[in-house]
Structures are given as structure tokens and as C-alpha cells.
Coordinates of C-alpha atoms in Angstrom, one line a residue:
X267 CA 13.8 15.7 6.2
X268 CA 16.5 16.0 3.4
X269 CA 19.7 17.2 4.0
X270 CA 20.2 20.0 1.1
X271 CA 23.7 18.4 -1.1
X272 CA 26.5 21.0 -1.5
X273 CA 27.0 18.7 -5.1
X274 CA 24.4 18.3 -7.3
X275 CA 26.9 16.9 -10.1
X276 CA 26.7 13.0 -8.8
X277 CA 26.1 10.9 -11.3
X278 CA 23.3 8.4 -10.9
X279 CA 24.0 5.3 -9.3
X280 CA 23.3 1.7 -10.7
X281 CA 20.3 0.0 -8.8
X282 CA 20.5 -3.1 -7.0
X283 CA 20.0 -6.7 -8.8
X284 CA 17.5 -8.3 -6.6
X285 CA 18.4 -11.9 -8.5
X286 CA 21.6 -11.6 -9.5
X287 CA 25.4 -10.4 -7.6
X288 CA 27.6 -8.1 -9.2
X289 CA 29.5 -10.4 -11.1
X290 CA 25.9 -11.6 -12.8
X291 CA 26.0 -15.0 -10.9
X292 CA 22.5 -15.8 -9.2
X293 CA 22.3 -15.1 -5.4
X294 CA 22.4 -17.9 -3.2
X295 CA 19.0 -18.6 -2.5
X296 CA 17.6 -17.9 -6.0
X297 CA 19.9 -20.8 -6.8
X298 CA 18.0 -23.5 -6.8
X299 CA 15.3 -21.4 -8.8
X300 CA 17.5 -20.8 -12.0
X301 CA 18.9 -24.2 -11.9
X302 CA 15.2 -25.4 -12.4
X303 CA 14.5 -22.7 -14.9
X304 CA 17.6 -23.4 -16.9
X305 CA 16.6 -27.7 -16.7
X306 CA 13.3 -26.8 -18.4
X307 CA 13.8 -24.9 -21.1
X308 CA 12.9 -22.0 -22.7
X309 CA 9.4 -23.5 -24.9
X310 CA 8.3 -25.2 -21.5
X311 CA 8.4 -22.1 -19.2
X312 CA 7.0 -20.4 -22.4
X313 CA 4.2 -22.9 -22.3
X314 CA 3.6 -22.0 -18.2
X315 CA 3.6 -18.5 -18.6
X316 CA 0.7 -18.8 -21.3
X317 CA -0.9 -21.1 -19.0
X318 CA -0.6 -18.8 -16.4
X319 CA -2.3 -15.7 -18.3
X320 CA -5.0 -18.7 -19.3
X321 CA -5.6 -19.0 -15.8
X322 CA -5.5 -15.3 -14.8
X323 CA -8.4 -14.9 -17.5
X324 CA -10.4 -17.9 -16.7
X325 CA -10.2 -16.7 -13.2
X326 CA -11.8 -13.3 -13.7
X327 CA -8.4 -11.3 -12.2
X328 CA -9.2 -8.4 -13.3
X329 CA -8.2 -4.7 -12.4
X330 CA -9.8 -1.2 -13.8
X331 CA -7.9 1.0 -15.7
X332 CA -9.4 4.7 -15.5
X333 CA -8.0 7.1 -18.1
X334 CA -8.7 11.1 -19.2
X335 CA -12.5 10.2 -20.1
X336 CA -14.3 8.7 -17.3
X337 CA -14.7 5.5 -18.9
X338 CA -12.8 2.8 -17.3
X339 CA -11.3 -0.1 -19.2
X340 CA -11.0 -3.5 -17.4
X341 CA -8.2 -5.6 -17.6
X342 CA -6.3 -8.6 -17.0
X343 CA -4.3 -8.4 -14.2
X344 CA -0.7 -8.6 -15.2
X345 CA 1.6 -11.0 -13.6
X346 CA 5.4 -12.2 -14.2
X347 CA 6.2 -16.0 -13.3
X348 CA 9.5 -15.9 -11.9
X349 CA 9.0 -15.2 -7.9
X350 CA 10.9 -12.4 -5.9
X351 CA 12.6 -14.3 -2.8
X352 CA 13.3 -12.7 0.1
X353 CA 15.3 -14.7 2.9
X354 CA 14.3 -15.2 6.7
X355 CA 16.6 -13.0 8.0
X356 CA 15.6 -10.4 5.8
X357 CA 12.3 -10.7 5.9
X358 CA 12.8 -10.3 9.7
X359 CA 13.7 -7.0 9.8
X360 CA 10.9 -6.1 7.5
X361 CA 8.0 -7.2 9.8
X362 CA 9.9 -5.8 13.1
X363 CA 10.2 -2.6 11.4
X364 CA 6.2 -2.7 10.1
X365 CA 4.9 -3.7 13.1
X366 CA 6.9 -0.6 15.1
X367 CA 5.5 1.8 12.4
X368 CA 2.5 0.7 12.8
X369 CA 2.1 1.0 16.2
X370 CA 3.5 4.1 16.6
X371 CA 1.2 6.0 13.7
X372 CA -2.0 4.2 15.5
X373 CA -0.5 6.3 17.9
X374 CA -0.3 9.3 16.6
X375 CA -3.7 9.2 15.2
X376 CA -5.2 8.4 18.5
X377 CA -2.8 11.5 19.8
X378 CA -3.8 14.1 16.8
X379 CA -7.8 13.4 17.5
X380 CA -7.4 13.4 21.1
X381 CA -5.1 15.7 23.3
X382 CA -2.5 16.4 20.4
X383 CA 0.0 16.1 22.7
X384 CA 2.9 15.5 19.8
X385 CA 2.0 18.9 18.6
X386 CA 2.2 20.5 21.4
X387 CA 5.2 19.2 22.0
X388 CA 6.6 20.6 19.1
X389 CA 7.1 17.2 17.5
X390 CA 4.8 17.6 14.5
X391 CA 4.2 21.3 13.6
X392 CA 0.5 21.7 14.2
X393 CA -0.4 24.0 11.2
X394 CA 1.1 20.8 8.8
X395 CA -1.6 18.7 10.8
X396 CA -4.4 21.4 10.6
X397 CA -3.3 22.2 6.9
X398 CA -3.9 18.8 5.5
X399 CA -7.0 18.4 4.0
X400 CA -6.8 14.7 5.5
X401 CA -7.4 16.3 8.8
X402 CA -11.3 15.5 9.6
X403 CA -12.1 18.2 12.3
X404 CA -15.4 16.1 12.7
X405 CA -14.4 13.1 14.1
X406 CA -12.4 14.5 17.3
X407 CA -12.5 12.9 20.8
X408 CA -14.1 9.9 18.6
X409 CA -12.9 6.5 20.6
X410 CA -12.8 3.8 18.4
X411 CA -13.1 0.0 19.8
X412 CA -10.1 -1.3 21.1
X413 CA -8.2 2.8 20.5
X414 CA -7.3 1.0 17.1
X415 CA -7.4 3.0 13.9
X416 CA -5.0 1.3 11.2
X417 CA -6.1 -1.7 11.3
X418 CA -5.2 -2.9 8.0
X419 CA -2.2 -1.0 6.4
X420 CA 0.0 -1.7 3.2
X421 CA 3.8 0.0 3.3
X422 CA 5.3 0.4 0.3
X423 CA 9.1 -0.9 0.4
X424 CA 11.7 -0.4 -2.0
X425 CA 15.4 -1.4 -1.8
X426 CA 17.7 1.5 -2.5
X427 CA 21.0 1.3 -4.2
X428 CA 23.2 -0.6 -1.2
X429 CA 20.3 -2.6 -1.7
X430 CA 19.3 -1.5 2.0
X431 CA 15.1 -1.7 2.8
X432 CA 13.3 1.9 3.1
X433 CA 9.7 3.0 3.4
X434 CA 8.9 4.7 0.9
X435 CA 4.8 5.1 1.5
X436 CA 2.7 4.5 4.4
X437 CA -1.1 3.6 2.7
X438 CA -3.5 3.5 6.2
X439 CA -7.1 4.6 4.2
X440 CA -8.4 2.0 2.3
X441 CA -4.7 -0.1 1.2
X442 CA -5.7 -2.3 -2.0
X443 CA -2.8 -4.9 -3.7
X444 CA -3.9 -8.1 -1.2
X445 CA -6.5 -10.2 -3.1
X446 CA -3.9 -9.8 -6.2
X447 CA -0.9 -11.0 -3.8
X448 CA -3.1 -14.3 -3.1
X449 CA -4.0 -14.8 -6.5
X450 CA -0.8 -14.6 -7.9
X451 CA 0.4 -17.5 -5.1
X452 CA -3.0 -19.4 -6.3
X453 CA -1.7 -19.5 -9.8
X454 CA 2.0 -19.8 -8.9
X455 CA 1.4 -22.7 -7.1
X456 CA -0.7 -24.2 -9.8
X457 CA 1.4 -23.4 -13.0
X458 CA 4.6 -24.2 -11.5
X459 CA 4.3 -26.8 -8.5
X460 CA 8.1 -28.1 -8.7
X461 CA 9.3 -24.0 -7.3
X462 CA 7.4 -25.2 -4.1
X463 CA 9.2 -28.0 -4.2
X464 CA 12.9 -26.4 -3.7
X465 CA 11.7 -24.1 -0.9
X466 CA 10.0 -23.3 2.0
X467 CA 7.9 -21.0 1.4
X468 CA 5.7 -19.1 4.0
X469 CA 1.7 -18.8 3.0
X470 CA -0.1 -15.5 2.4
X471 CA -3.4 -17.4 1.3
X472 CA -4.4 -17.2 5.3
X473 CA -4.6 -13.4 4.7
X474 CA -8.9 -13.2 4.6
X475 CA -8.8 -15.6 7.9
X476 CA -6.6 -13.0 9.7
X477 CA -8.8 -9.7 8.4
X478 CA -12.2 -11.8 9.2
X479 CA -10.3 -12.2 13.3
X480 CA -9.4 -8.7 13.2
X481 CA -12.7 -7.4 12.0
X482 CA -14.3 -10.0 14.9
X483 CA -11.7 -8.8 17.3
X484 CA -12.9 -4.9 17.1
X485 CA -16.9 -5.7 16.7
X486 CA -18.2 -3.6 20.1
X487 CA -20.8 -6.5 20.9
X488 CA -17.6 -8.8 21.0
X489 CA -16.4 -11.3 19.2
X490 CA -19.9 -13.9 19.4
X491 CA -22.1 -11.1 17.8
X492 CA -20.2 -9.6 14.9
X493 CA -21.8 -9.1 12.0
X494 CA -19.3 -7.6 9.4
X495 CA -19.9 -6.2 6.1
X496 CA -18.0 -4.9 3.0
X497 CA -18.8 -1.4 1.7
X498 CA -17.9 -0.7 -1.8
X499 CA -18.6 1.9 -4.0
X500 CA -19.8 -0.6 -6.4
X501 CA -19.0 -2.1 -9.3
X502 CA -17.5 0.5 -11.2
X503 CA -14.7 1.0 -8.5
X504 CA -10.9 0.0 -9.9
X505 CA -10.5 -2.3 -6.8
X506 CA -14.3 -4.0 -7.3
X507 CA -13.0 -7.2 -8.2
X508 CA -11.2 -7.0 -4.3
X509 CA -14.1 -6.3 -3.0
X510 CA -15.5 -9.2 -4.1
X511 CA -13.0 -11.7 -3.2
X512 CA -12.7 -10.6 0.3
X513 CA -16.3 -10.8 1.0
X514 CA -16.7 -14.1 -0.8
X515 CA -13.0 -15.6 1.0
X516 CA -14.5 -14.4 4.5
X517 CA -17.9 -15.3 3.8
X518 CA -19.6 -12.2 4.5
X519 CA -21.7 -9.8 3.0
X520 CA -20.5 -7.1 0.5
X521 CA -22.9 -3.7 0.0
X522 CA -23.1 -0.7 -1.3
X523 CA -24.2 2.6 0.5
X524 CA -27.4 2.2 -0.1
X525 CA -28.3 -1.5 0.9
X526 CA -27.5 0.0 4.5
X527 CA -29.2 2.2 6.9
X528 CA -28.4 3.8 9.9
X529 CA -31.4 3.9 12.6
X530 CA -31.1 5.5 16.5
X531 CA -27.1 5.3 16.0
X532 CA -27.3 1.5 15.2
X533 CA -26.6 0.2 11.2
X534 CA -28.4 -2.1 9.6
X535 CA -28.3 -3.9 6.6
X536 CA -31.8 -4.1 4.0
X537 CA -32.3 -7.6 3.6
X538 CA -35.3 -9.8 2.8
X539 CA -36.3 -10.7 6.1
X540 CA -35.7 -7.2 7.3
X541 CA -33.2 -5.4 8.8
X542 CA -30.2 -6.8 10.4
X543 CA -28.2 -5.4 12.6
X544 CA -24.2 -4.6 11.8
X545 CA -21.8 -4.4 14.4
X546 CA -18.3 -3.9 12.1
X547 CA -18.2 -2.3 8.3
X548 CA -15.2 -2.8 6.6
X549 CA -15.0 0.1 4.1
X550 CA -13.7 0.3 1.0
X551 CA -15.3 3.8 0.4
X552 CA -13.2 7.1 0.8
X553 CA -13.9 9.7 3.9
X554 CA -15.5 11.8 1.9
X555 CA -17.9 9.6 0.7
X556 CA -18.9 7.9 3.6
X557 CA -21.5 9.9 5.2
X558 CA -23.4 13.0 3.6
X559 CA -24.4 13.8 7.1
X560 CA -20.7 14.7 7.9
X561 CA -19.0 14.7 5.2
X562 CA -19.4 15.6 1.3
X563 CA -23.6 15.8 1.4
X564 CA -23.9 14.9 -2.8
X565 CA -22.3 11.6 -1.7
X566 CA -24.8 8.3 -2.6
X567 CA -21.8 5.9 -2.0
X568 CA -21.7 6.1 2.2
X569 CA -24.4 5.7 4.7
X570 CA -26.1 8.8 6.6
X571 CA -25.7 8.6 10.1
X572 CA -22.7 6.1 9.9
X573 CA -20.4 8.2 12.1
X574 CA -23.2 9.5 15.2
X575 CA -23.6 6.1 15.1
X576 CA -19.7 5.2 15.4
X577 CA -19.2 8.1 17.8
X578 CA -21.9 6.1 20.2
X579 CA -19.7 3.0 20.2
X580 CA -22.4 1.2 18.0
X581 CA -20.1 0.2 14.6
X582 CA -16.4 -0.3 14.1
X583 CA -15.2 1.1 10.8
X584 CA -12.5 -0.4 9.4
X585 CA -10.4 1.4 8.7
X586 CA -11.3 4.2 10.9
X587 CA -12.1 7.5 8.9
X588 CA -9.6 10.0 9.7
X589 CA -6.2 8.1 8.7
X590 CA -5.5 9.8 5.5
X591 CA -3.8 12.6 7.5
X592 CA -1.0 9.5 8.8
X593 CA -0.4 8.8 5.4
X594 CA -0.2 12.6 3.9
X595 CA 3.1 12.6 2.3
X596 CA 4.0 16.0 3.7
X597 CA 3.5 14.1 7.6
X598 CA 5.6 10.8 6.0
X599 CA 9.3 12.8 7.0
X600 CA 8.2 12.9 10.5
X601 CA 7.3 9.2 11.0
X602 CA 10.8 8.4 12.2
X603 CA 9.9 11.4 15.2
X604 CA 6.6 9.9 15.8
X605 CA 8.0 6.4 16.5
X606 CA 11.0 7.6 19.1
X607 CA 8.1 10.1 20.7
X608 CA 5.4 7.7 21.2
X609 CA 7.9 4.2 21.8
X610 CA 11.2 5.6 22.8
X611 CA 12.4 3.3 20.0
X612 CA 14.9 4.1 17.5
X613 CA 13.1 3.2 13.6
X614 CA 13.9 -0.1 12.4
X615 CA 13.2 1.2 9.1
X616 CA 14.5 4.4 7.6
X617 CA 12.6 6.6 5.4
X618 CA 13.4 8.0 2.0
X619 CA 15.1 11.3 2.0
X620 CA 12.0 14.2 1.9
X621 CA 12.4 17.7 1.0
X622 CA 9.3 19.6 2.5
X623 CA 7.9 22.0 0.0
X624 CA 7.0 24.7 2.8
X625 CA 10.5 24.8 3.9
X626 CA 11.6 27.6 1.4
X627 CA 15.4 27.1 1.0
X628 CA 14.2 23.1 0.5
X629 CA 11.7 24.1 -1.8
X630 CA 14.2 26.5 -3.4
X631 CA 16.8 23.6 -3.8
X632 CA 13.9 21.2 -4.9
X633 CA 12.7 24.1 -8.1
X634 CA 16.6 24.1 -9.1
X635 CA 16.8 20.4 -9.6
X636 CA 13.2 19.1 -10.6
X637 CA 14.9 17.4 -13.3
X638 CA 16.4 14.5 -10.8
X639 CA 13.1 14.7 -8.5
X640 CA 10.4 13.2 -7.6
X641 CA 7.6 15.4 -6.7
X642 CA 4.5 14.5 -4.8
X643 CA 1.2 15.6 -4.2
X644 CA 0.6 14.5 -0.6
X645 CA -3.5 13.2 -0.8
X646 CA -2.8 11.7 -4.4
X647 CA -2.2 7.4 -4.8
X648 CA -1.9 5.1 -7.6
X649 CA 1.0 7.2 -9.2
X650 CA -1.2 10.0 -9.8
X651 CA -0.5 13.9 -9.3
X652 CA 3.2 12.9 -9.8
X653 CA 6.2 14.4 -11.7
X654 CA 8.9 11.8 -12.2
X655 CA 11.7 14.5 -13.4
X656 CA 14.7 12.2 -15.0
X657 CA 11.5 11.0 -17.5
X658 CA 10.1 14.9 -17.6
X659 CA 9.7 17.4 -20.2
X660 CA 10.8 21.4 -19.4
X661 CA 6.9 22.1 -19.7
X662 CA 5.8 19.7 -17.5
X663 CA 8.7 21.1 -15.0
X664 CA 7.2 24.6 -15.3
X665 CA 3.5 23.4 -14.9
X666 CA 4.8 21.1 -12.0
X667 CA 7.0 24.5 -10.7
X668 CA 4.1 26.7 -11.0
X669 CA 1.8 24.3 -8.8
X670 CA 4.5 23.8 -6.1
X671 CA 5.2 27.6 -5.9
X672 CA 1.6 28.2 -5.6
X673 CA 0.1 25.2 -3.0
X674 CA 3.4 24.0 -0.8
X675 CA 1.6 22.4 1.7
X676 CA 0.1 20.2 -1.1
X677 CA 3.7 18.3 -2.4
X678 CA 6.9 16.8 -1.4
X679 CA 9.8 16.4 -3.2
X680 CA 12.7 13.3 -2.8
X681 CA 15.2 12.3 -4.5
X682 CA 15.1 9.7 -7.2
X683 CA 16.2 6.4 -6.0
X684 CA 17.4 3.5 -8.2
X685 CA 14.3 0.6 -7.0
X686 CA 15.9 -2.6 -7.2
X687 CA 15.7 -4.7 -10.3
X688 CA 14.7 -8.0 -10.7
X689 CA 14.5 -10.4 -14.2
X690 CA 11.4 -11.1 -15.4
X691 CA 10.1 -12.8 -18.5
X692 CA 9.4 -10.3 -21.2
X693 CA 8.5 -11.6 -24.5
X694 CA 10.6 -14.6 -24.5
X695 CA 13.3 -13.3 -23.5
X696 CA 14.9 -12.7 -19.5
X697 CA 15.3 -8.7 -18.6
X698 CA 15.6 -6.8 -15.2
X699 CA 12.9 -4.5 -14.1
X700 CA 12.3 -2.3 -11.0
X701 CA 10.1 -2.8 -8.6
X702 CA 9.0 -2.7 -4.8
X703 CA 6.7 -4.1 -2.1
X704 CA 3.6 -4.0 -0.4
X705 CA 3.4 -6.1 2.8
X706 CA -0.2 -5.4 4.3
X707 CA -0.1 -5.4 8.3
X708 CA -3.9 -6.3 10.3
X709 CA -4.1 -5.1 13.5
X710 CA -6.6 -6.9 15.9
X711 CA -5.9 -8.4 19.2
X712 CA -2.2 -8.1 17.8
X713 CA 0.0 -7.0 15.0
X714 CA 0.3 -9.4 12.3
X715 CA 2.7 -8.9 9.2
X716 CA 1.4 -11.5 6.3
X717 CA 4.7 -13.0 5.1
X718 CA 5.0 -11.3 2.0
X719 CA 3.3 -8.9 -0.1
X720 CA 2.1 -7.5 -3.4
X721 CA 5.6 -6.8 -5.7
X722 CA 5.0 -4.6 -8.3
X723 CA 6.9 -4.5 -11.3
X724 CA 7.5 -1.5 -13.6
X725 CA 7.0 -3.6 -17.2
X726 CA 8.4 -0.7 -19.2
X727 CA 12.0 -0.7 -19.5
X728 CA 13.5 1.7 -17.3
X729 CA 10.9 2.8 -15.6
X730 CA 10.0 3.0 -12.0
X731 CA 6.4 3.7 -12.0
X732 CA 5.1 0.4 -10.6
X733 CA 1.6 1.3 -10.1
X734 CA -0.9 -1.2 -11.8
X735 CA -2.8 1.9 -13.0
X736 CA 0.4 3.1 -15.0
X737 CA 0.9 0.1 -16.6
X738 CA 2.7 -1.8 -14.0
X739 CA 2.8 -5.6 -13.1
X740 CA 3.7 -7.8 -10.5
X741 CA 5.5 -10.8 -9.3
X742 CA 4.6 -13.5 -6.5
X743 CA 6.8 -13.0 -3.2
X744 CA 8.3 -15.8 -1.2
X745 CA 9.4 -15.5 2.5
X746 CA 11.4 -18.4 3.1
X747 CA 11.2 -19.9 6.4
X748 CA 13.6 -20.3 8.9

């Protein structure tokens, strides 16, 4: 939780240049990067960057854009040449500090569904837990294979103004960004060789060999008989093209709700020989959509039966349903609580600053100042249900105020924090925009960090919504080795 100021008058500070020191000199290991930028010239990297949207195109990169009207509009996933870097040492701290969250909420979600033993400790209030409409009442004492339930999990880092790494999401439902992170090394390495060249650079493109062990890992006839699909709500979905690429990088199959069927607590999948058994689904399909036995009964995206048959031990689903309430932002303050309760650990990485909304002198504080918030609604993603105050009008304060005052439970406020910047190319010309970082985390036999992420990069000026859905882009990130 956020500590209330006693001066609201501070001035906001000046983010952190990801690229560049204070006196505008390049950092030491992007060095050798603008020294090679500088030797080629401005109408060669031009030439690259075209070449690189070519390729993008060609491709078929592609993300969905959905709007007021239910109409989506499909388009080309943007991507900026020049790489983030992020040094060993660095980049150490992150994947110590995302493995210990991890751990620690698979935890808690295996606590919260079982003997709730952090709430009645007086960790974790329980009426926050049994508030959240993320809380599925239907899957307790549920024992998934291996007690894993975040198997595959995205963090959102950003860099605040000291330039110091904080968590400033946890996404454990269904986190999207990873085919887009390989894609953009695929074309990076094409378009621009020579950067590989200067650096040693740590590979992401294993990322579907890792998800295809971890899916293997968790199937409950073991390892030998695991047949694994990919459920997707079809092709109209924003993250379809995803879909897609992880089924056809892991070679398996990819189906919708209704090319499966769920017989005697076993799932099978409709094929033309006849029904084949499944032993591990990896979904791409919200809770409530996933089974109209359990769950929302007008839903034709899931599979009835799904979860009898995963409460028999017959299917792993992957994720497990029943995360979102790890990830509700209004649960995010206590994640620091949850990893010294469950690992006797002190957090590696810190959180941002969160003002709880049913806390009425924070909420009190939080109506007074909406103008340097950000509020949150806790089950919203993608930079949805989301008032960014510096960039506010007074009537969208009041509407914001109105729905706070009315539904606390449902938002959290913080701060605004300065994300870092970086340069990127913008129309020929080199300008800094803020960003952050997505490293996605499998969970299988063990906890693996891919070494990197998904950066995404707010293209307008002065921005800091980086979602790809409010017109944000992205950039490839390096780890270097050691």
C-alpha cells in the first residue's frame, strides 16, 4: 500500500533515458550499437526499417484492433529497429525476482482454493479475496497436476525514475505479447545481422520448445502420452494470429470449443478418424467462457464438461482457471506479503506504490488528486477501464470519481510514474519514447525466465500507454550474456 504524501506540490520528475546518461552520451553497452548506427547512415537504416515493415507484412504479423463498434480492424504489427539492451547483471536481478514472484503467487492460489490459510492468517483480507469477481467459488479443493497453476505468466516491468526495476502488473490468465517478442528477434536478426555481430545476445526463439516441455511436463498420463491442444476462441480473437504460431511452432493442434468434447470426465478432440483423446489443453479462452456447465452457460467458445473432467485428474489446463484473482489489481499491493508469508523471503522486486480504493482516507486522498493518478479497474487488461489523469479531462475525472465512489472494490489508484524512455526511429528522425517490459515465465518441472521479453513502446509522444491496443509499439530486447 501507498503511503498518503503530506506534499502534493512535487513537481514531476524527469524519466530515465534507457540509451542515453545524463550528459546525453550513449551508455556503455549501447556503445557499440550507435557507433554502427552512426557508420551507416541515415538513408541505409532508412532503407532497413522499410525492409523491416516489408517483412512484418509479408510475414502475416498481425494484431486486432477492436474499437467502439464491434468490428475489429487488423493490423500490422508495429515494431521499432533499434533494440532495448539490458546487461547480465541487470537482467539477473530481473529473472531472480520473477521466478520468487512466481512461486510465491502459485502459492497463494494453491492456498486461496485450498485451506486459505493466508487469510486466515490475516495476511490477505478475506472479503478482498471473496469480493473479486476473479474468485471462482467452483473450482475449490480442485488439485491440479503437479499443484501448478501459473504456468505461463507475463510481468509487466517498468523502470521508474532512479531508473530502478518495479512490477508494475502480474498477467497469470491467458498472458499474450510472446509470439510478437520472437518475431520481432526473427526480423531483427534478418534486417540487421551486423547488431548480432557486436553482442552476445541471449535467444528467446526457444520460447515454443520450453511451453511444449512444460505442457508435456503437467500432462497426468506423463510425459510419453501427452497430447496437447490449443483452445482459441477463433479467429476473430485480437491474439488469433498467436494462436496460430504457437500451435504451428510446437507442432500441435489448435481448436476451437467446439472441435472438442468431453465424454465420462475424459476430452477428446473430433477428428477424422474419430475421437482422440487429450491429456493437456492449453487455453487461450477466458474463465468464463470455458465451460457453460460451470461457468457462463450462453458460452459456445469452451467445452462442457472441461472442468468435472479436470477435477477427476483427467486434463491439465493451462493456465489453470481460477488465476485471475492473483492478478486482480486490488490483490497486486499484497504480493510483496504473499512472498515473505509463503518463502520467508524478502521481494527481490518491489511493487509500484498502490492506493486501495476501499481504504477511505486512501480513496479520499486518491479523489483529491485524480489529476496526477492512475486509476485502475482491477479485472480490466490491454489499457482498458483506465483513467490516466496528467492526460484527463475534469469530465472524465468526475465520471471516473463517480465509478470509484460507487464500486471501490473494483479500482486501484497509483501514482504516475515517469516509464523509462528510450530513442526510437520516428519518421526519420531519432526521439525518446516510454516504454516497459514483459518477460513471460513457464513453469514445468522448473521455473524458467526466457531471456527477454516483449518491450512495448508508447509511439505517441509523451505518452505512457504502451498497450498495442492503444496504439502502442514495440522494440526487440537483448539480454547480453555473461
Amino acid at each position: 500500500m501507498a503511503a498518503i504524501p503530506s506534499d502534493t506540490s512535487q513537481k514531476p520528475r524527469i524519466s530515465y533515458h534507457e540509451f542515453y546518461t545524463d550528459g546525453f552520451t550513449p551508455r556503455e553497452h549501447y556503445r557499440p550499437l550507435w557507433e554502427h548506427i552512426q557508420s551507416v547512415g541515415q538513408n541505409a537504416f532508412e532503407a532497413k526499417v522499410h525492409e523491416s515493415q516489408l517483412a512484418l507484412h509479408a510475414e502475416g504479423v498481425t494484431f486486432t484492433v477492436y474499437g467502439d463498434s464491434d468490428e475489429g480492424i487488423e493490423r500490422i504489427w508495429p515494431f521499432d529497429l533499434i533494440p532495448r539492451i539490458i546487461p547480465a547483471g541487470e537482467w539477473s536481478v530481473i529473472e531472480s525476482g520473477l521466478k520468487q514472484r512466481v512461486r510465491a503467487l502459485n502459492l497463494f492460489l494453491k492456498d486461496i482454493y485450498h485451506d486459505q490459510r493466508i487469510l486466515k492468517d490475516g495476511v490477505v483480507p478475506a472479503e478482498l479475496i471473496y469480493q473479486g469477481k476473479d474468485f471462482r467459488r467452483e473450482i475449490m479443493g480442485i488439485d491440479p497436476p503437479h499443484d501448478i497453476y501459473t504456468h505461463i505468466s507475463g510481468i509487466d516491468i517498468i523502470r521508474d525514475e532512479d531508473g530502478k526495476y518495479l512490477v508494475l502488473e502480474d498477467n497469470l490468465r491467458t498472458p499474450s505479447g510472446v509470439s510478437y517478442m520472437i518475431e520481432n528477434r526473427v526480423i531483427e536478426r534478418r534486417i540487421l545481422p551486423e547488431f548480432f555481430a557486436k553482442y552476445r545476445v541471449r535467444r528467446v526463439e526457444h520460447y515454443p520448445a520450453l511451453l511444449l516441455e512444460a505442457l508435456r511436463a503437467v500432462s497426468p498420463r506423463g510425459t510419453g502420452q501427452a497430447e496437447i491442444v490449443v483452445l482459441t476462441p477463433g479467429i476473430y480473437n485480437s491474439a488469433y494470429f498467436e494462436h496460430t504460431f504457437l500451435a504451428k511452432e510446437m507442432g500441435v493442434e489448435l481448436a476451437e470449443g467446439r472441435d472438442l468434447v468431453a465424454k465420462d470426465d475424459v476430452v477428446y478432440l473430433k477428428t477424422t478418424t474419430g475421437l482422440q483423446r487429450v491429456d493437456v489443453i492449453y487455453r487461450r479462452v477466458d474463465d468464463d467462457f470455458l465451460d457453460p456447465l460451470v461457468f457462463r452457460s450462453d458460452s459456445a467458445l469452451g467445452v462442457a464438461g472441461i472442468i468435472n473432467a479436470w477435477r477427476a485428474g483427467n486434463i491439465a489446463i493451462v493456465n489453470a482457471p481460477g488465476n485471475g484473482i492473483a492478478d486482480d489489481k486490488a490483490v497486486y499491493p499484497y504480493v510483496p506479503d504473499i512472498i515473505r508469508y509463503y518463502l520467508a523471503e524478502a521481494p527481490i522486486l518491489h511493487n509500484v506504490p498502490t492506493y486501495q480504493m476501499t481504504n477511505p482516507e486512501e480513496r479520499a486522498y486518491v479523489l483529491d488528486n485524480l489529476e496526477r493518478m492512475v486509476v485502475k479497474a482491477v479485472s480490466e487488461s490491454g489499457g482498458y477501464g483506465m483513467l490516466m489523469g496528467p492526460a484527463s479531462t475534469p469530465a472524465l475525472r468526475k465520471e471516473f470519481a463517480a465509478k470509484v465512489q460507487e464500486d471501490p472494490r473494483n479500482y486501484i489508484a497509483q501514482p504516475v510514474v515517469q516509464l523509462s524512455r528510450h530513442i526510437c526511429y520516428m519518421d526519420g528522425e531519432l526521439e525518446a519514447r516510454h516504454l516497459d517490459l514483459r518477460p513471460f515465465i513457464i513453469y514445468g518441472d522448473d521455473i524458467n525466465v526466457v531471456p527477454g521479453g516483449l518491450t512495448r513502446v508508447a509511439l505517441t509522444k509523451g505518452s505512457l500507454v504502451v498497450n498495442s491496443s492503444q496504439g502502442g509499439g514495440s522494440k526487440d530486447t537483448w539480454v547480453l550474456a555473461e
